Amino acid sequence: MSSSDDDTTAPWVPITKQTDWQDLEPIEQPVSLSPVVAIKYTTQVKELYSYFRAIRAAKELSSRALWLTQELTAVLAIQVIYVNSADYTAWAYRWQCLESLGNLDDEMVFIKEMASRSPKNYQLWNHRRKFAFKRGASHAQEELAYAAECLAEDAKNYHAWAHRQAIVRHFGLWQQELDAVHELLVEDVRNNSAWNQRFFIISESAIFPDDRADELQFVKGKILECPYNESSWSYLRGLLNLPDMKQQHGLLGSVASFTLQVLEATPSCPQALTLLGDICTMGTIQERKKCLVQHLHILQELHNADPLRSAYWKAQIQHLVDEMHATA
């Protein structure tokens, strides 16, 4: 291979001059006679992709094919992935090579290097996920720790949260993740990402009783702690919409009573009024019809209590008035 195997800053050695590539005929990119916008590729990029096409056409899964995919992700660094780190075809072919060769020992070095270059690269995170699954449960904690490091730098890092979900789901680490998320909410009850992760656990795992009574008490306590927190109200709304929760007799009435208690302490709280209005739209058709007048009153209150979205609430009021006329 080229000298870049050992030193990513070394001058580029053309593949045509490397003895271990002499048996492969490169495949040039087809040239359009009248391209709309011609892409000005560098000589290195043209060569790399010509050999990448050739090695894919030959369906060769070898060490040199693995090296080539590495070259294709960042200019003059290690190879197709060095030139273009978003090239999902190169990433996919690299994974095929790894699986065929059966040697994953050095891949984490490459993954970490690419993460330092492009930490929010979708293809990189997907590659790391497949790599983590292949290594097995013994390395699951390492993956969660890495995701935690990323979240410490950026609490809204979508890739890190998605990676945590994939690892938790694949290895069944539900209780551990619930405990971790609980600590995050103790630190900051407004952490919307933590609420979202908690709902992921609640909705996909089987570690909670069907009635989720404890979970209802938990979110109610967090709402009382911070009544104007949009995240906790959204979480409660999500619980009410879970299939098994919808079947619970008297649940909507119980949550409505709780919401009214919140409104007594914090009058005109938009989040509480919004949930109360949503509850009016749940239940059977007969139950919804009985709530029309109450729902209209709630929307009118929201129009005054939530001036930033007054136009939205005005439209909702008009929609409900039209519905009332239609059912009169």
Tab-separated table of C-alpha atoms in Angstrom:
chain	number	residue	atom	x	y	z
A	1	MET	CA	0.000	0.000	0.000
A	2	SER	CA	0.993	3.650	-0.087
A	3	SER	CA	3.064	5.336	2.580
A	4	SER	CA	-0.157	6.758	3.999
A	5	ASP	CA	-0.630	3.475	5.866
A	6	ASP	CA	1.847	4.733	8.438
A	7	ASP	CA	1.827	8.508	7.953
A	8	THR	CA	-1.372	10.269	6.906
A	9	THR	CA	0.593	13.448	6.125
A	10	ALA	CA	2.971	11.745	3.638
A	11	PRO	CA	2.855	12.825	-0.044
A	12	TRP	CA	0.317	11.016	-2.154
A	13	VAL	CA	1.745	8.074	-4.123
A	14	PRO	CA	-0.365	7.457	-7.262
A	15	ILE	CA	-1.916	4.014	-7.288
A	16	THR	CA	-0.681	3.463	-10.833
A	17	LYS	CA	2.863	3.564	-9.435
A	18	GLN	CA	2.181	1.083	-6.622
A	19	THR	CA	3.280	-2.445	-7.540
A	20	ASP	CA	0.479	-4.249	-5.716
A	21	TRP	CA	-2.172	-2.605	-7.949
A	22	GLN	CA	-0.662	-3.469	-11.338
A	23	ASP	CA	-3.059	-6.385	-11.894
A	24	LEU	CA	-6.178	-4.173	-11.754
A	25	GLU	CA	-7.393	-2.092	-14.679
A	26	PRO	CA	-9.024	1.157	-13.450
A	27	ILE	CA	-12.509	2.027	-14.715
A	28	GLU	CA	-12.859	5.685	-15.638
A	29	GLN	CA	-16.054	7.586	-14.938
A	30	PRO	CA	-18.302	7.756	-18.033
A	31	VAL	CA	-18.041	11.216	-19.563
A	32	SER	CA	-21.119	13.019	-20.808
A	33	LEU	CA	-20.720	14.762	-24.160
A	34	SER	CA	-22.581	17.807	-22.900
A	35	PRO	CA	-22.614	17.914	-19.070
A	36	VAL	CA	-24.858	20.563	-17.501
A	37	VAL	CA	-22.306	21.259	-14.775
A	38	ALA	CA	-18.972	19.487	-15.072
A	39	ILE	CA	-17.382	18.605	-11.731
A	40	LYS	CA	-13.700	19.491	-11.584
A	41	TYR	CA	-12.189	16.473	-9.847
A	42	THR	CA	-8.568	16.495	-8.718
A	43	THR	CA	-6.211	13.939	-10.230
A	44	GLN	CA	-6.117	12.052	-6.928
A	45	VAL	CA	-9.898	11.818	-6.652
A	46	LYS	CA	-10.233	10.648	-10.268
A	47	GLU	CA	-7.677	7.920	-9.689
A	48	LEU	CA	-9.146	6.738	-6.399
A	49	TYR	CA	-12.663	6.433	-7.799
A	50	SER	CA	-11.416	4.739	-10.971
A	51	TYR	CA	-9.818	2.000	-8.883
A	52	PHE	CA	-12.805	1.901	-6.538
A	53	ARG	CA	-15.110	1.191	-9.504
A	54	ALA	CA	-12.727	-1.510	-10.675
A	55	ILE	CA	-12.456	-3.252	-7.325
A	56	ARG	CA	-16.241	-3.187	-6.838
A	57	ALA	CA	-16.762	-4.572	-10.342
A	58	ALA	CA	-14.384	-7.399	-9.441
A	59	LYS	CA	-16.268	-7.900	-6.130
A	60	GLU	CA	-12.913	-8.057	-4.395
A	61	LEU	CA	-13.098	-8.038	-0.570
A	62	SER	CA	-9.453	-7.775	0.402
A	63	SER	CA	-6.991	-5.806	2.505
A	64	ARG	CA	-6.213	-3.499	-0.388
A	65	ALA	CA	-9.938	-2.954	-0.995
A	66	LEU	CA	-10.267	-2.017	2.672
A	67	TRP	CA	-7.369	0.420	2.287
A	68	LEU	CA	-8.983	1.935	-0.809
A	69	THR	CA	-12.277	2.641	0.974
A	70	GLN	CA	-10.239	4.308	3.682
A	71	GLU	CA	-8.525	6.530	1.085
A	72	LEU	CA	-11.908	7.592	-0.211
A	73	THR	CA	-12.824	9.560	2.965
A	74	ALA	CA	-10.365	12.696	3.256
A	75	VAL	CA	-7.926	14.292	0.855
A	76	LEU	CA	-4.278	13.246	1.413
A	77	ALA	CA	-5.093	11.528	4.678
A	78	ILE	CA	-5.660	7.778	4.665
A	79	GLN	CA	-8.014	7.030	1.189
A	80	VAL	CA	-12.250	7.020	-1.014
A	81	ILE	CA	-13.643	7.770	2.539
A	82	TYR	CA	-10.876	10.280	3.295
A	83	VAL	CA	-11.596	12.117	0.049
A	84	ASN	CA	-15.337	12.123	0.652
A	85	SER	CA	-16.389	11.069	4.153
A	86	ALA	CA	-20.078	11.152	3.144
A	87	ASP	CA	-19.650	8.521	0.408
A	88	TYR	CA	-22.090	5.913	1.681
A	89	THR	CA	-21.106	3.481	-1.096
A	90	ALA	CA	-17.504	3.493	0.136
A	91	TRP	CA	-18.626	3.010	3.748
A	92	ALA	CA	-20.887	0.119	2.738
A	93	TYR	CA	-18.119	-1.540	0.738
A	94	ARG	CA	-15.672	-1.031	3.609
A	95	TRP	CA	-18.056	-2.899	5.900
A	96	GLN	CA	-18.309	-5.761	3.408
A	97	CYS	CA	-14.516	-5.961	3.389
A	98	LEU	CA	-14.337	-6.009	7.189
A	99	GLU	CA	-16.909	-8.778	7.418
A	100	SER	CA	-15.140	-10.818	4.758
A	101	LEU	CA	-11.675	-10.393	6.298
A	102	GLY	CA	-13.038	-10.996	9.805
A	103	ASN	CA	-10.535	-8.672	11.473
A	104	LEU	CA	-12.016	-5.749	13.416
A	105	ASP	CA	-9.039	-5.145	15.715
A	106	ASP	CA	-7.807	-1.953	14.055
A	107	GLU	CA	-11.141	-0.523	12.956
A	108	MET	CA	-11.752	1.486	16.142
A	109	VAL	CA	-8.580	3.480	15.417
A	110	PHE	CA	-10.014	4.455	12.044
A	111	ILE	CA	-13.442	5.240	13.527
A	112	LYS	CA	-11.950	7.507	16.189
A	113	GLU	CA	-9.819	9.308	13.616
A	114	MET	CA	-12.827	9.943	11.382
A	115	ALA	CA	-14.861	11.104	14.398
A	116	SER	CA	-12.216	13.735	15.137
A	117	ARG	CA	-12.519	14.955	11.536
A	118	SER	CA	-16.285	14.775	11.086
A	119	PRO	CA	-18.073	14.122	14.416
A	120	LYS	CA	-21.598	14.459	12.985
A	121	ASN	CA	-21.143	12.336	9.895
A	122	TYR	CA	-24.218	10.117	9.407
A	123	GLN	CA	-22.253	7.393	7.594
A	124	LEU	CA	-19.621	7.293	10.340
A	125	TRP	CA	-22.201	6.845	13.111
A	126	ASN	CA	-23.971	4.132	11.132
A	127	HIS	CA	-20.619	2.393	10.614
A	128	ARG	CA	-19.810	2.628	14.311
A	129	ARG	CA	-23.214	1.153	15.159
A	130	LYS	CA	-22.666	-1.892	12.958
A	131	PHE	CA	-19.165	-2.202	14.399
A	132	ALA	CA	-20.559	-2.095	17.969
A	133	PHE	CA	-23.162	-4.768	17.213
A	134	LYS	CA	-20.474	-6.980	15.673
A	135	ARG	CA	-18.167	-6.646	18.703
A	136	GLY	CA	-20.973	-7.702	21.040
A	137	ALA	CA	-22.330	-6.998	24.520
A	138	SER	CA	-18.913	-6.924	26.181
A	139	HIS	CA	-18.258	-3.545	24.533
A	140	ALA	CA	-21.729	-2.041	25.057
A	141	GLN	CA	-20.636	0.068	28.039
A	142	GLU	CA	-17.815	1.531	25.971
A	143	GLU	CA	-20.353	2.674	23.377
A	144	LEU	CA	-22.641	4.240	25.988
A	145	ALA	CA	-19.661	5.996	27.545
A	146	TYR	CA	-18.640	7.399	24.162
A	147	ALA	CA	-22.170	8.674	23.514
A	148	ALA	CA	-22.152	10.276	26.975
A	149	GLU	CA	-18.888	12.065	26.131
A	150	CYS	CA	-20.448	13.454	22.954
A	151	LEU	CA	-23.537	14.589	24.856
A	152	ALA	CA	-21.384	16.294	27.489
A	153	GLU	CA	-20.032	18.483	24.675
A	154	ASP	CA	-23.391	18.908	22.921
A	155	ALA	CA	-26.498	17.850	24.856
A	156	LYS	CA	-28.612	18.029	21.669
A	157	ASN	CA	-26.340	15.795	19.558
A	158	TYR	CA	-28.895	13.778	17.585
A	159	HIS	CA	-26.316	11.200	16.482
A	160	ALA	CA	-25.235	10.447	20.051
A	161	TRP	CA	-28.823	10.023	21.265
A	162	ALA	CA	-29.679	7.793	18.296
A	163	HIS	CA	-26.561	5.703	18.986
A	164	ARG	CA	-27.547	5.311	22.646
A	165	GLN	CA	-31.015	4.158	21.595
A	166	ALA	CA	-29.586	1.615	19.166
A	167	ILE	CA	-27.174	0.194	21.760
A	168	VAL	CA	-29.819	0.084	24.510
A	169	ARG	CA	-32.340	-1.609	22.238
A	170	HIS	CA	-29.879	-4.119	20.766
A	171	PHE	CA	-28.372	-5.215	24.088
A	172	GLY	CA	-31.490	-4.775	26.259
A	173	LEU	CA	-29.979	-2.210	28.638
A	174	TRP	CA	-33.347	-0.643	29.487
A	175	GLN	CA	-33.066	-0.314	33.256
A	176	GLN	CA	-29.553	1.073	33.099
A	177	GLU	CA	-30.639	3.698	30.588
A	178	LEU	CA	-33.713	4.589	32.635
A	179	ASP	CA	-31.500	5.219	35.657
A	180	ALA	CA	-29.143	7.381	33.586
A	181	VAL	CA	-31.996	9.430	32.141
A	182	HIS	CA	-33.516	9.846	35.603
A	183	GLU	CA	-30.287	11.460	36.782
A	184	LEU	CA	-30.336	13.822	33.803
A	185	LEU	CA	-33.867	14.948	34.695
A	186	VAL	CA	-32.892	15.435	38.327
A	187	GLU	CA	-30.109	17.730	37.103
A	188	ASP	CA	-32.346	19.592	34.643
A	189	VAL	CA	-36.082	18.977	34.484
A	190	ARG	CA	-36.237	20.961	31.220
A	191	ASN	CA	-33.866	18.598	29.386
A	192	ASN	CA	-36.108	17.814	26.426
A	193	SER	CA	-33.665	15.243	25.010
A	194	ALA	CA	-33.745	13.317	28.291
A	195	TRP	CA	-37.562	13.345	28.285
A	196	ASN	CA	-37.514	12.048	24.733
A	197	GLN	CA	-35.102	9.260	25.719
A	198	ARG	CA	-37.312	8.346	28.681
A	199	PHE	CA	-40.323	8.070	26.374
A	200	PHE	CA	-38.284	5.836	24.061
A	201	ILE	CA	-37.668	3.505	27.027
A	202	ILE	CA	-41.290	3.639	28.203
A	203	SER	CA	-42.781	2.954	24.785
A	204	GLU	CA	-40.378	0.230	23.595
A	205	SER	CA	-39.386	-1.759	26.665
A	206	ALA	CA	-41.366	-4.194	28.796
A	207	ILE	CA	-39.952	-3.160	32.180
A	208	PHE	CA	-43.055	-1.189	33.205
A	209	PRO	CA	-46.458	-2.470	34.388
A	210	ASP	CA	-49.259	-2.060	31.847
A	211	ASP	CA	-50.974	0.673	33.866
A	212	ARG	CA	-47.729	2.674	34.238
A	213	ALA	CA	-49.112	4.133	37.464
A	214	ASP	CA	-45.661	4.954	38.823
A	215	GLU	CA	-44.723	6.702	35.600
A	216	LEU	CA	-47.851	8.853	35.746
A	217	GLN	CA	-46.979	9.860	39.287
A	218	PHE	CA	-43.422	10.624	38.216
A	219	VAL	CA	-44.382	12.990	35.408
A	220	LYS	CA	-47.073	14.647	37.536
A	221	GLY	CA	-44.456	15.348	40.176
A	222	LYS	CA	-42.161	16.914	37.574
A	223	ILE	CA	-45.014	19.060	36.273
A	224	LEU	CA	-45.758	20.352	39.768
A	225	GLU	CA	-42.046	21.050	40.162
A	226	CYS	CA	-42.035	23.192	36.978
A	227	PRO	CA	-45.586	23.842	35.640
A	228	TYR	CA	-44.494	25.828	32.573
A	229	ASN	CA	-42.109	23.145	31.292
A	230	GLU	CA	-43.273	22.126	27.808
A	231	SER	CA	-41.280	18.883	27.878
A	232	SER	CA	-43.004	17.252	30.846
A	233	TRP	CA	-46.464	18.150	29.513
A	234	SER	CA	-45.562	16.669	26.124
A	235	TYR	CA	-44.377	13.531	27.897
A	236	LEU	CA	-47.703	13.216	29.744
A	237	ARG	CA	-49.555	13.684	26.473
A	238	GLY	CA	-47.429	10.934	24.940
A	239	LEU	CA	-48.313	8.563	27.773
A	240	LEU	CA	-52.020	9.170	27.204
A	241	ASN	CA	-51.603	8.249	23.542
A	242	LEU	CA	-49.898	4.903	24.162
A	243	PRO	CA	-52.225	2.088	22.933
A	244	ASP	CA	-52.439	0.271	26.286
A	245	MET	CA	-53.005	3.543	28.163
A	246	LYS	CA	-55.953	4.517	25.965
A	247	GLN	CA	-57.816	1.434	27.172
A	248	GLN	CA	-57.637	2.378	30.845
A	249	HIS	CA	-61.036	3.358	32.193
A	250	GLY	CA	-61.154	6.726	33.924
A	251	LEU	CA	-57.587	7.707	32.996
A	252	LEU	CA	-58.545	10.797	30.959
A	253	GLY	CA	-60.791	12.039	33.755
A	254	SER	CA	-58.034	11.541	36.298
A	255	VAL	CA	-55.481	13.461	34.207
A	256	ALA	CA	-58.028	16.202	33.504
A	257	SER	CA	-58.602	16.605	37.258
A	258	PHE	CA	-54.851	16.863	37.814
A	259	THR	CA	-54.567	19.473	35.058
A	260	LEU	CA	-57.339	21.547	36.649
A	261	GLN	CA	-55.441	21.404	39.959
A	262	VAL	CA	-52.378	22.793	38.193
A	263	LEU	CA	-54.501	25.577	36.704
A	264	GLU	CA	-55.749	26.505	40.152
A	265	ALA	CA	-52.165	27.093	41.268
A	266	THR	CA	-50.969	28.587	37.951
A	267	PRO	CA	-53.985	30.199	36.213
A	268	SER	CA	-53.848	30.484	32.422
A	269	CYS	CA	-50.833	28.143	32.165
A	270	PRO	CA	-50.698	27.541	28.365
A	271	GLN	CA	-49.232	24.046	28.681
A	272	ALA	CA	-51.982	22.915	31.083
A	273	LEU	CA	-54.730	24.492	28.986
A	274	THR	CA	-53.364	22.880	25.834
A	275	LEU	CA	-53.436	19.394	27.382
A	276	LEU	CA	-56.930	20.011	28.736
A	277	GLY	CA	-58.020	20.955	25.228
A	278	ASP	CA	-56.374	17.829	23.808
A	279	ILE	CA	-58.200	15.661	26.344
A	280	CYS	CA	-61.471	17.092	24.996
A	281	THR	CA	-60.607	15.620	21.593
A	282	MET	CA	-59.858	12.139	22.987
A	283	GLY	CA	-62.325	9.414	23.880
A	284	THR	CA	-65.410	8.289	21.964
A	285	ILE	CA	-67.388	10.453	19.516
A	286	GLN	CA	-70.119	10.900	22.122
A	287	GLU	CA	-67.585	11.990	24.745
A	288	ARG	CA	-66.017	14.488	22.344
A	289	LYS	CA	-69.407	15.999	21.506
A	290	LYS	CA	-70.095	16.573	25.210
A	291	CYS	CA	-66.786	18.473	25.490
A	292	LEU	CA	-67.289	20.872	22.564
A	293	VAL	CA	-68.414	23.865	24.633
A	294	GLN	CA	-65.743	23.263	27.271
A	295	HIS	CA	-63.130	22.891	24.518
A	296	LEU	CA	-64.193	26.202	22.968
A	297	HIS	CA	-63.811	27.941	26.326
A	298	ILE	CA	-60.318	26.454	26.730
A	299	LEU	CA	-59.261	27.632	23.253
A	300	GLN	CA	-60.514	31.138	24.023
A	301	GLU	CA	-58.432	31.155	27.184
A	302	LEU	CA	-55.400	29.966	25.221
A	303	HIS	CA	-55.893	32.780	22.720
A	304	ASN	CA	-55.393	35.227	25.576
A	305	ALA	CA	-52.836	33.278	27.603
A	306	ASP	CA	-50.502	32.420	24.693
A	307	PRO	CA	-50.110	35.608	22.600
A	308	LEU	CA	-47.178	34.224	20.589
A	309	ARG	CA	-49.523	31.660	19.036
A	310	SER	CA	-52.703	33.749	19.104
A	311	ALA	CA	-53.210	33.377	15.333
A	312	TYR	CA	-53.012	29.594	15.675
A	313	TRP	CA	-55.522	29.519	18.522
A	314	LYS	CA	-57.849	31.834	16.583
A	315	ALA	CA	-57.809	29.361	13.691
A	316	GLN	CA	-58.500	26.493	16.094
A	317	ILE	CA	-61.436	28.399	17.573
A	318	GLN	CA	-62.922	28.952	14.119
A	319	HIS	CA	-62.440	25.291	13.236
A	320	LEU	CA	-64.224	24.211	16.419
A	321	VAL	CA	-67.084	26.683	15.873
A	322	ASP	CA	-67.593	25.252	12.368
A	323	GLU	CA	-67.631	21.747	13.851
A	324	MET	CA	-70.224	22.793	16.444
A	325	HIS	CA	-72.463	24.222	13.738
A	326	ALA	CA	-72.110	21.050	11.670
A	327	THR	CA	-73.119	18.815	14.569
A	328	ALA	CA	-75.936	21.062	15.845
